[in-house]
Amino acid sequence: MRFIITGGAGFIGSHLIETLLTQGHEAIAVDNLISGKRQNLPQHPQLIFIQKDILACQPEDFPHPIDGIIHLAATPSVTESWLQPLVSHRNNLSATLAVIHLCQALKIPKLVFASSAAVYGKQRTLPIVETLTPIPISPYGLQKLTSEQYASLFAAQIGFSFIGLRLFNAFGSRQIPNSPYSGAISIFVAAMQQGLPIAIYGDGTQTRDFIYVKDVAAAFTQAAIAPLEPGSTYICNIGTDNSISLNQLVEILKQCFPNWRSDIKYFPSRLGDIQHSQADISQANLLLNFQPQWSVASGMKDFVKGSSFQ
């Protein structure tokens, strides 16, 4: 099968492409390289790289039949969506409409979308299930939710199948260590590698459902190849069904960096932060046969073993 992957040279996109190529699929990576890196991608005969903003792509950029488009390109930051709302709107919502237009123009039968747990906002019920009413508390969360709604609307009208994967806190290699939420592990690892203090925004008791990027890549691959009805819409949480606090996370990391002797510095919570988050992944298990293979501890060891932030 042949897939377009937007944001293909980025953190999750590059891992996804490796998984797709390993399984014998063809991949077309589209990335403007603002945050993605060309060196994240392998040299492979079944991989085509297009350095272009998805909003600038035209149907003629893709002359061969496409079996699906996996839309990962975004500005994945709650904080940035407040500080630069127009930029965030363009990269998160307008970009989704551009992808939907490609689905229409190229008659692509499936769209897989990287949504976010940020659509849920502050929920009182844990673990979070997809049937809960989304209450986004940031422009980023609203943009992801509206992207889902746009895609669902056009899927029914045009006839492609749509599946939105609401990612919880992904971590792993190639993640730029400056993302305020999902990049917490990358930030902590970078600090420990340099013997620097760790900064935690809040008191450290806030919990997150951290999922290793190799499991995320597996989930997207399963979504890309799953047989879905034309015009249908599905939403799945992608997490581990477990959560740990940031303080517990630091304790796990200390086992990876036994020589780290610095301290933890606590700061006020960031704008748009939530206290607790945990995914119910029953829907992903049922629809995609998805089951995480990595715990936080095992994923952390694998990540630290090969981590690099050049």
mmCIF file of C-alpha atoms in Angstrom:
data_model
loop_
_atom_site.group_PDB
_atom_site.id
_atom_site.type_symbol
_atom_site.label_atom_id
_atom_site.label_comp_id
_atom_site.label_asym_id
_atom_site.label_seq_id
_atom_site.Cartn_x
_atom_site.Cartn_y
_atom_site.Cartn_z
ATOM 1 C CA MET A 1 0.000 0.000 0.000
ATOM 2 C CA ARG A 2 1.105 3.598 -0.603
ATOM 3 C CA PHE A 3 0.620 6.292 2.048
ATOM 4 C CA ILE A 4 1.236 10.029 2.327
ATOM 5 C CA ILE A 5 2.527 11.011 5.773
ATOM 6 C CA THR A 6 2.407 14.716 6.578
ATOM 7 C CA GLY A 7 5.010 15.748 9.119
ATOM 8 C CA GLY A 8 6.872 12.631 8.007
ATOM 9 C CA ALA A 9 10.307 13.860 9.073
ATOM 10 C CA GLY A 10 9.127 14.688 12.578
ATOM 11 C CA PHE A 11 9.106 12.821 15.862
ATOM 12 C CA ILE A 12 6.182 10.441 15.355
ATOM 13 C CA GLY A 13 6.179 10.615 11.558
ATOM 14 C CA SER A 14 9.695 9.264 11.149
ATOM 15 C CA HIS A 15 9.008 6.328 13.476
ATOM 16 C CA LEU A 16 5.767 5.624 11.614
ATOM 17 C CA ILE A 17 7.549 5.628 8.264
ATOM 18 C CA GLU A 18 10.111 3.138 9.566
ATOM 19 C CA THR A 19 7.275 0.851 10.652
ATOM 20 C CA LEU A 20 5.445 1.169 7.336
ATOM 21 C CA LEU A 21 8.603 0.455 5.314
ATOM 22 C CA THR A 22 9.435 -2.533 7.498
ATOM 23 C CA GLN A 23 6.015 -3.959 6.682
ATOM 24 C CA GLY A 24 6.571 -3.528 2.956
ATOM 25 C CA HIS A 25 4.474 -0.412 2.317
ATOM 26 C CA GLU A 26 5.447 2.652 0.276
ATOM 27 C CA ALA A 27 5.657 6.030 2.009
ATOM 28 C CA ILE A 28 5.596 9.616 0.770
ATOM 29 C CA ALA A 29 6.858 11.917 3.509
ATOM 30 C CA VAL A 30 5.749 15.539 3.283
ATOM 31 C CA ASP A 31 7.517 17.927 5.641
ATOM 32 C CA ASN A 32 8.576 21.583 5.555
ATOM 33 C CA LEU A 33 11.484 20.755 7.924
ATOM 34 C CA ILE A 34 10.660 23.605 10.292
ATOM 35 C CA SER A 35 10.662 21.155 13.188
ATOM 36 C CA GLY A 36 11.240 17.865 11.355
ATOM 37 C CA LYS A 37 14.708 16.746 10.256
ATOM 38 C CA ARG A 38 15.683 15.076 6.996
ATOM 39 C CA GLN A 39 18.149 12.871 8.867
ATOM 40 C CA ASN A 40 15.263 11.343 10.806
ATOM 41 C CA LEU A 41 14.293 9.486 7.636
ATOM 42 C CA PRO A 42 16.054 6.418 6.250
ATOM 43 C CA GLN A 43 17.374 6.077 2.726
ATOM 44 C CA HIS A 44 14.950 3.568 1.263
ATOM 45 C CA PRO A 45 13.758 2.761 -2.272
ATOM 46 C CA GLN A 46 10.129 2.730 -1.112
ATOM 47 C CA LEU A 47 10.351 6.214 0.436
ATOM 48 C CA ILE A 48 9.795 9.511 -1.361
ATOM 49 C CA PHE A 49 10.495 12.775 0.459
ATOM 50 C CA ILE A 50 8.793 16.042 -0.490
ATOM 51 C CA GLN A 51 10.067 19.140 1.289
ATOM 52 C CA LYS A 52 6.952 21.257 1.258
ATOM 53 C CA ASP A 53 4.350 22.762 3.549
ATOM 54 C CA ILE A 54 1.177 20.695 3.311
ATOM 55 C CA LEU A 55 -0.778 23.909 2.663
ATOM 56 C CA ALA A 56 1.328 24.435 -0.460
ATOM 57 C CA CYS A 57 0.881 20.898 -1.801
ATOM 58 C CA GLN A 58 -1.105 20.387 -4.972
ATOM 59 C CA PRO A 59 -2.726 17.197 -6.298
ATOM 60 C CA GLU A 60 -0.126 17.022 -9.082
ATOM 61 C CA ASP A 61 2.578 16.519 -6.432
ATOM 62 C CA PHE A 62 1.203 12.979 -6.064
ATOM 63 C CA PRO A 63 0.924 11.386 -9.522
ATOM 64 C CA HIS A 64 0.411 7.799 -8.315
ATOM 65 C CA PRO A 65 -2.645 6.277 -6.586
ATOM 66 C CA ILE A 66 -2.676 6.775 -2.813
ATOM 67 C CA ASP A 67 -4.230 4.290 -0.389
ATOM 68 C CA GLY A 68 -4.358 6.650 2.579
ATOM 69 C CA ILE A 69 -3.037 9.862 4.065
ATOM 70 C CA ILE A 70 -1.794 10.028 7.637
ATOM 71 C CA HIS A 71 -1.899 13.611 8.860
ATOM 72 C CA LEU A 72 0.651 14.326 11.595
ATOM 73 C CA ALA A 73 1.888 17.810 10.642
ATOM 74 C CA ALA A 74 0.993 20.315 13.362
ATOM 75 C CA THR A 75 2.215 22.756 15.969
ATOM 76 C CA PRO A 76 1.736 20.365 18.916
ATOM 77 C CA SER A 77 1.887 22.861 21.772
ATOM 78 C CA VAL A 78 -0.864 24.081 24.067
ATOM 79 C CA THR A 79 1.268 27.030 25.156
ATOM 80 C CA GLU A 80 2.128 28.093 21.598
ATOM 81 C CA SER A 81 -1.541 27.977 20.646
ATOM 82 C CA TRP A 82 -2.140 30.724 23.212
ATOM 83 C CA LEU A 83 0.961 32.754 22.384
ATOM 84 C CA GLN A 84 0.659 32.502 18.585
ATOM 85 C CA PRO A 85 -2.983 31.658 17.874
ATOM 86 C CA LEU A 86 -2.891 32.593 14.181
ATOM 87 C CA VAL A 87 0.169 30.439 13.506
ATOM 88 C CA SER A 88 -1.329 27.581 15.496
ATOM 89 C CA HIS A 89 -4.661 27.908 13.657
ATOM 90 C CA ARG A 90 -2.880 27.747 10.300
ATOM 91 C CA ASN A 91 -0.702 24.766 11.156
ATOM 92 C CA ASN A 92 -3.359 22.794 13.036
ATOM 93 C CA LEU A 93 -6.720 23.588 11.470
ATOM 94 C CA SER A 94 -6.070 25.086 8.041
ATOM 95 C CA ALA A 95 -3.568 22.293 7.378
ATOM 96 C CA THR A 96 -6.263 19.710 8.097
ATOM 97 C CA LEU A 97 -8.552 21.327 5.542
ATOM 98 C CA ALA A 98 -5.716 21.189 3.020
ATOM 99 C CA VAL A 99 -5.369 17.462 3.669
ATOM 100 C CA ILE A 100 -9.122 16.951 3.286
ATOM 101 C CA HIS A 101 -8.916 18.787 -0.044
ATOM 102 C CA LEU A 102 -6.214 16.339 -1.178
ATOM 103 C CA CYS A 103 -8.443 13.432 -0.174
ATOM 104 C CA GLN A 104 -11.164 14.863 -2.371
ATOM 105 C CA ALA A 105 -8.956 15.777 -5.328
ATOM 106 C CA LEU A 106 -6.996 12.504 -5.370
ATOM 107 C CA LYS A 107 -9.893 10.250 -4.312
ATOM 108 C CA ILE A 108 -7.886 8.989 -1.335
ATOM 109 C CA PRO A 109 -10.037 6.392 0.460
ATOM 110 C CA LYS A 110 -8.774 6.904 4.012
ATOM 111 C CA LEU A 111 -7.617 9.723 6.294
ATOM 112 C CA VAL A 112 -5.876 8.941 9.576
ATOM 113 C CA PHE A 113 -5.544 12.008 11.789
ATOM 114 C CA ALA A 114 -3.253 12.665 14.748
ATOM 115 C CA SER A 115 -5.673 14.178 17.228
ATOM 116 C CA SER A 116 -4.937 14.800 20.894
ATOM 117 C CA ALA A 117 -6.143 14.145 24.419
ATOM 118 C CA ALA A 118 -6.212 17.945 24.650
ATOM 119 C CA VAL A 119 -9.701 17.812 23.125
ATOM 120 C CA TYR A 120 -11.022 16.471 26.449
ATOM 121 C CA GLY A 121 -9.888 19.353 28.646
ATOM 122 C CA LYS A 122 -10.420 18.862 32.364
ATOM 123 C CA GLN A 123 -12.444 15.683 32.836
ATOM 124 C CA ARG A 124 -13.568 14.450 36.246
ATOM 125 C CA THR A 125 -13.958 10.847 35.116
ATOM 126 C CA LEU A 126 -10.860 8.664 34.667
ATOM 127 C CA PRO A 127 -9.886 6.816 32.625
ATOM 128 C CA ILE A 128 -11.103 8.967 29.757
ATOM 129 C CA VAL A 129 -13.336 7.297 27.189
ATOM 130 C CA GLU A 130 -14.102 8.621 23.725
ATOM 131 C CA THR A 131 -17.811 9.067 24.535
ATOM 132 C CA LEU A 132 -17.108 11.815 27.072
ATOM 133 C CA THR A 133 -18.090 15.274 25.886
ATOM 134 C CA PRO A 134 -14.935 17.121 24.792
ATOM 135 C CA ILE A 135 -14.350 20.383 26.662
ATOM 136 C CA PRO A 136 -11.116 21.816 25.224
ATOM 137 C CA ILE A 137 -9.503 24.488 27.388
ATOM 138 C CA SER A 138 -6.898 25.677 24.870
ATOM 139 C CA PRO A 139 -6.871 26.799 21.237
ATOM 140 C CA TYR A 140 -4.783 23.696 20.457
ATOM 141 C CA GLY A 141 -7.422 21.358 21.886
ATOM 142 C CA LEU A 142 -10.172 23.236 20.046
ATOM 143 C CA GLN A 143 -8.234 23.074 16.772
ATOM 144 C CA LYS A 144 -7.804 19.310 17.099
ATOM 145 C CA LEU A 145 -11.482 18.818 17.926
ATOM 146 C CA THR A 146 -12.612 21.034 15.050
ATOM 147 C CA SER A 147 -10.253 19.155 12.717
ATOM 148 C CA GLU A 148 -11.987 15.919 13.717
ATOM 149 C CA GLN A 149 -15.367 17.493 13.030
ATOM 150 C CA TYR A 150 -14.305 18.836 9.632
ATOM 151 C CA ALA A 151 -12.879 15.458 8.633
ATOM 152 C CA SER A 152 -15.974 13.594 9.794
ATOM 153 C CA LEU A 153 -18.219 15.985 7.884
ATOM 154 C CA PHE A 154 -16.266 15.636 4.638
ATOM 155 C CA ALA A 155 -15.808 11.874 5.064
ATOM 156 C CA ALA A 156 -19.561 11.382 5.011
ATOM 157 C CA GLN A 157 -19.976 13.771 2.082
ATOM 158 C CA ILE A 158 -17.053 12.610 -0.075
ATOM 159 C CA GLY A 159 -16.945 8.968 0.955
ATOM 160 C CA PHE A 160 -13.485 8.440 2.446
ATOM 161 C CA SER A 161 -13.120 6.725 5.822
ATOM 162 C CA PHE A 162 -11.783 8.801 8.702
ATOM 163 C CA ILE A 163 -10.132 7.702 11.914
ATOM 164 C CA GLY A 164 -8.878 10.170 14.508
ATOM 165 C CA LEU A 165 -6.318 8.930 17.019
ATOM 166 C CA ARG A 166 -6.390 10.992 20.209
ATOM 167 C CA LEU A 167 -2.814 10.737 21.399
ATOM 168 C CA PHE A 168 -1.982 11.010 25.054
ATOM 169 C CA ASN A 169 1.621 11.750 26.068
ATOM 170 C CA ALA A 170 3.965 10.251 23.500
ATOM 171 C CA PHE A 171 7.686 10.100 24.191
ATOM 172 C CA GLY A 172 10.792 8.722 22.557
ATOM 173 C CA SER A 173 13.763 9.494 20.350
ATOM 174 C CA ARG A 174 13.721 12.406 17.865
ATOM 175 C CA GLN A 175 11.359 14.426 20.044
ATOM 176 C CA ILE A 176 12.562 17.991 20.317
ATOM 177 C CA PRO A 177 13.005 18.661 24.059
ATOM 178 C CA ASN A 178 11.117 21.954 24.183
ATOM 179 C CA SER A 179 7.484 20.850 24.094
ATOM 180 C CA PRO A 180 5.798 21.862 27.365
ATOM 181 C CA TYR A 181 3.598 18.785 27.812
ATOM 182 C CA SER A 182 4.127 15.625 25.780
ATOM 183 C CA GLY A 183 7.826 16.459 25.688
ATOM 184 C CA ALA A 184 8.247 16.284 29.465
ATOM 185 C CA ILE A 185 10.299 13.092 29.263
ATOM 186 C CA SER A 186 12.538 14.487 26.514
ATOM 187 C CA ILE A 187 13.082 17.649 28.559
ATOM 188 C CA PHE A 188 13.935 15.652 31.664
ATOM 189 C CA VAL A 189 16.278 13.306 29.783
ATOM 190 C CA ALA A 190 18.112 16.223 28.176
ATOM 191 C CA ALA A 191 18.544 17.882 31.581
ATOM 192 C CA MET A 192 19.814 14.692 33.228
ATOM 193 C CA GLN A 193 22.235 14.017 30.396
ATOM 194 C CA GLN A 194 23.788 17.418 31.075
ATOM 195 C CA GLY A 195 23.633 17.138 34.863
ATOM 196 C CA LEU A 196 21.170 20.036 35.075
ATOM 197 C CA PRO A 197 18.201 20.548 37.425
ATOM 198 C CA ILE A 198 14.785 19.338 36.339
ATOM 199 C CA ALA A 199 12.009 21.920 36.064
ATOM 200 C CA ILE A 200 8.473 20.809 36.919
ATOM 201 C CA TYR A 201 5.556 23.179 36.375
ATOM 202 C CA GLY A 202 3.145 22.417 39.199
ATOM 203 C CA ASP A 203 3.785 20.332 42.294
ATOM 204 C CA GLY A 204 4.675 17.155 40.391
ATOM 205 C CA THR A 205 1.574 15.251 41.490
ATOM 206 C CA GLN A 206 -0.106 15.821 38.119
ATOM 207 C CA THR A 207 -0.440 12.539 36.232
ATOM 208 C CA ARG A 208 -0.039 11.677 32.576
ATOM 209 C CA ASP A 209 -0.537 8.620 30.406
ATOM 210 C CA PHE A 210 2.896 8.329 28.791
ATOM 211 C CA ILE A 211 3.115 6.104 25.694
ATOM 212 C CA TYR A 212 6.301 5.123 23.887
ATOM 213 C CA VAL A 213 6.599 6.320 20.297
ATOM 214 C CA LYS A 214 7.091 2.802 18.919
ATOM 215 C CA ASP A 215 3.639 1.909 20.244
ATOM 216 C CA VAL A 216 2.235 5.101 18.717
ATOM 217 C CA ALA A 217 3.752 4.166 15.341
ATOM 218 C CA ALA A 218 2.170 0.729 15.625
ATOM 219 C CA ALA A 219 -1.241 2.297 16.329
ATOM 220 C CA PHE A 220 -1.033 4.554 13.268
ATOM 221 C CA THR A 221 0.069 1.635 11.103
ATOM 222 C CA GLN A 222 -2.868 -0.446 12.267
ATOM 223 C CA ALA A 223 -5.240 2.459 11.589
ATOM 224 C CA ALA A 224 -3.774 2.944 8.108
ATOM 225 C CA ILE A 225 -4.270 -0.663 7.017
ATOM 226 C CA ALA A 226 -7.507 -1.454 8.900
ATOM 227 C CA PRO A 227 -10.484 -2.089 6.575
ATOM 228 C CA LEU A 228 -13.043 0.643 7.303
ATOM 229 C CA GLU A 229 -16.365 1.412 5.670
ATOM 230 C CA PRO A 230 -16.339 4.303 3.144
ATOM 231 C CA GLY A 231 -17.803 7.446 4.690
ATOM 232 C CA SER A 232 -17.332 6.153 8.246
ATOM 233 C CA THR A 233 -15.772 7.983 11.208
ATOM 234 C CA TYR A 234 -13.976 6.448 14.175
ATOM 235 C CA ILE A 235 -12.247 8.032 17.164
ATOM 236 C CA CYS A 236 -9.740 6.111 19.301
ATOM 237 C CA ASN A 237 -7.650 7.007 22.324
ATOM 238 C CA ILE A 238 -3.996 6.022 22.035
ATOM 239 C CA GLY A 239 -2.346 5.623 25.423
ATOM 240 C CA THR A 240 -1.405 2.837 27.800
ATOM 241 C CA ASP A 241 -4.472 2.692 30.074
ATOM 242 C CA ASN A 242 -2.173 3.742 32.942
ATOM 243 C CA SER A 243 -0.855 7.002 34.320
ATOM 244 C CA ILE A 244 1.991 8.129 36.558
ATOM 245 C CA SER A 245 2.839 11.423 38.216
ATOM 246 C CA LEU A 246 5.724 13.604 37.109
ATOM 247 C CA ASN A 247 7.389 12.953 40.466
ATOM 248 C CA GLN A 248 7.158 9.203 39.818
ATOM 249 C CA LEU A 249 8.519 9.789 36.353
ATOM 250 C CA VAL A 250 11.624 11.436 37.784
ATOM 251 C CA GLU A 251 12.178 8.454 40.067
ATOM 252 C CA ILE A 252 12.085 6.100 37.072
ATOM 253 C CA LEU A 253 14.528 8.345 35.223
ATOM 254 C CA LYS A 254 16.937 8.335 38.148
ATOM 255 C CA GLN A 255 17.392 4.616 37.542
ATOM 256 C CA CYS A 256 18.529 5.434 33.998
ATOM 257 C CA PHE A 257 20.855 8.190 35.216
ATOM 258 C CA PRO A 258 22.316 6.933 38.524
ATOM 259 C CA ASN A 259 25.035 9.614 38.448
ATOM 260 C CA TRP A 260 22.599 12.525 38.209
ATOM 261 C CA ARG A 261 23.066 14.626 41.353
ATOM 262 C CA SER A 262 21.139 17.782 40.592
ATOM 263 C CA ASP A 263 17.715 18.691 42.001
ATOM 264 C CA ILE A 264 14.119 19.365 41.020
ATOM 265 C CA LYS A 265 12.865 22.919 40.757
ATOM 266 C CA TYR A 266 9.113 23.516 40.950
ATOM 267 C CA PHE A 267 7.395 26.405 39.165
ATOM 268 C CA PRO A 268 3.763 27.572 38.840
ATOM 269 C CA SER A 269 1.592 25.498 36.504
ATOM 270 C CA ARG A 270 1.507 26.520 32.853
ATOM 271 C CA LEU A 271 -1.467 28.061 31.122
ATOM 272 C CA GLY A 272 -3.913 25.399 29.957
ATOM 273 C CA ASP A 273 -2.386 22.616 32.038
ATOM 274 C CA ILE A 274 -4.560 19.833 33.436
ATOM 275 C CA GLN A 275 -4.015 17.894 36.635
ATOM 276 C CA HIS A 276 -4.777 14.310 35.649
ATOM 277 C CA SER A 277 -4.989 12.329 32.426
ATOM 278 C CA GLN A 278 -5.415 8.641 31.651
ATOM 279 C CA ALA A 279 -6.694 6.936 28.508
ATOM 280 C CA ASP A 280 -9.212 4.168 28.171
ATOM 281 C CA ILE A 281 -7.948 2.293 25.087
ATOM 282 C CA SER A 282 -10.735 -0.288 24.764
ATOM 283 C CA GLN A 283 -11.918 1.206 21.468
ATOM 284 C CA ALA A 284 -8.425 1.064 19.915
ATOM 285 C CA ASN A 285 -8.041 -2.501 21.100
ATOM 286 C CA LEU A 286 -11.393 -3.504 19.610
ATOM 287 C CA LEU A 287 -11.098 -1.642 16.308
ATOM 288 C CA LEU A 288 -7.350 -1.799 15.657
ATOM 289 C CA ASN A 289 -6.257 -4.724 17.807
ATOM 290 C CA PHE A 290 -3.980 -2.203 19.502
ATOM 291 C CA GLN A 291 -2.209 -3.132 22.713
ATOM 292 C CA PRO A 292 0.904 -1.260 23.930
ATOM 293 C CA GLN A 293 4.043 -3.392 24.066
ATOM 294 C CA TRP A 294 6.179 -0.955 26.066
ATOM 295 C CA SER A 295 5.830 0.183 29.682
ATOM 296 C CA VAL A 296 7.077 3.628 30.700
ATOM 297 C CA ALA A 297 10.137 2.034 32.325
ATOM 298 C CA SER A 298 11.028 -0.226 29.368
ATOM 299 C CA GLY A 299 10.349 2.540 26.858
ATOM 300 C CA MET A 300 12.469 4.902 28.913
ATOM 301 C CA LYS A 301 15.421 2.522 28.916
ATOM 302 C CA ASP A 302 15.176 2.044 25.157
ATOM 303 C CA PHE A 303 14.862 5.788 24.627
ATOM 304 C CA VAL A 304 17.768 6.748 26.878
ATOM 305 C CA LYS A 305 19.974 4.066 25.333
ATOM 306 C CA GLY A 306 19.757 5.725 21.936
ATOM 307 C CA SER A 307 18.754 9.280 22.822
ATOM 308 C CA SER A 308 20.248 12.170 20.948
ATOM 309 C CA PHE A 309 19.140 15.791 20.762
ATOM 310 C CA GLN A 310 21.418 17.149 18.080
#
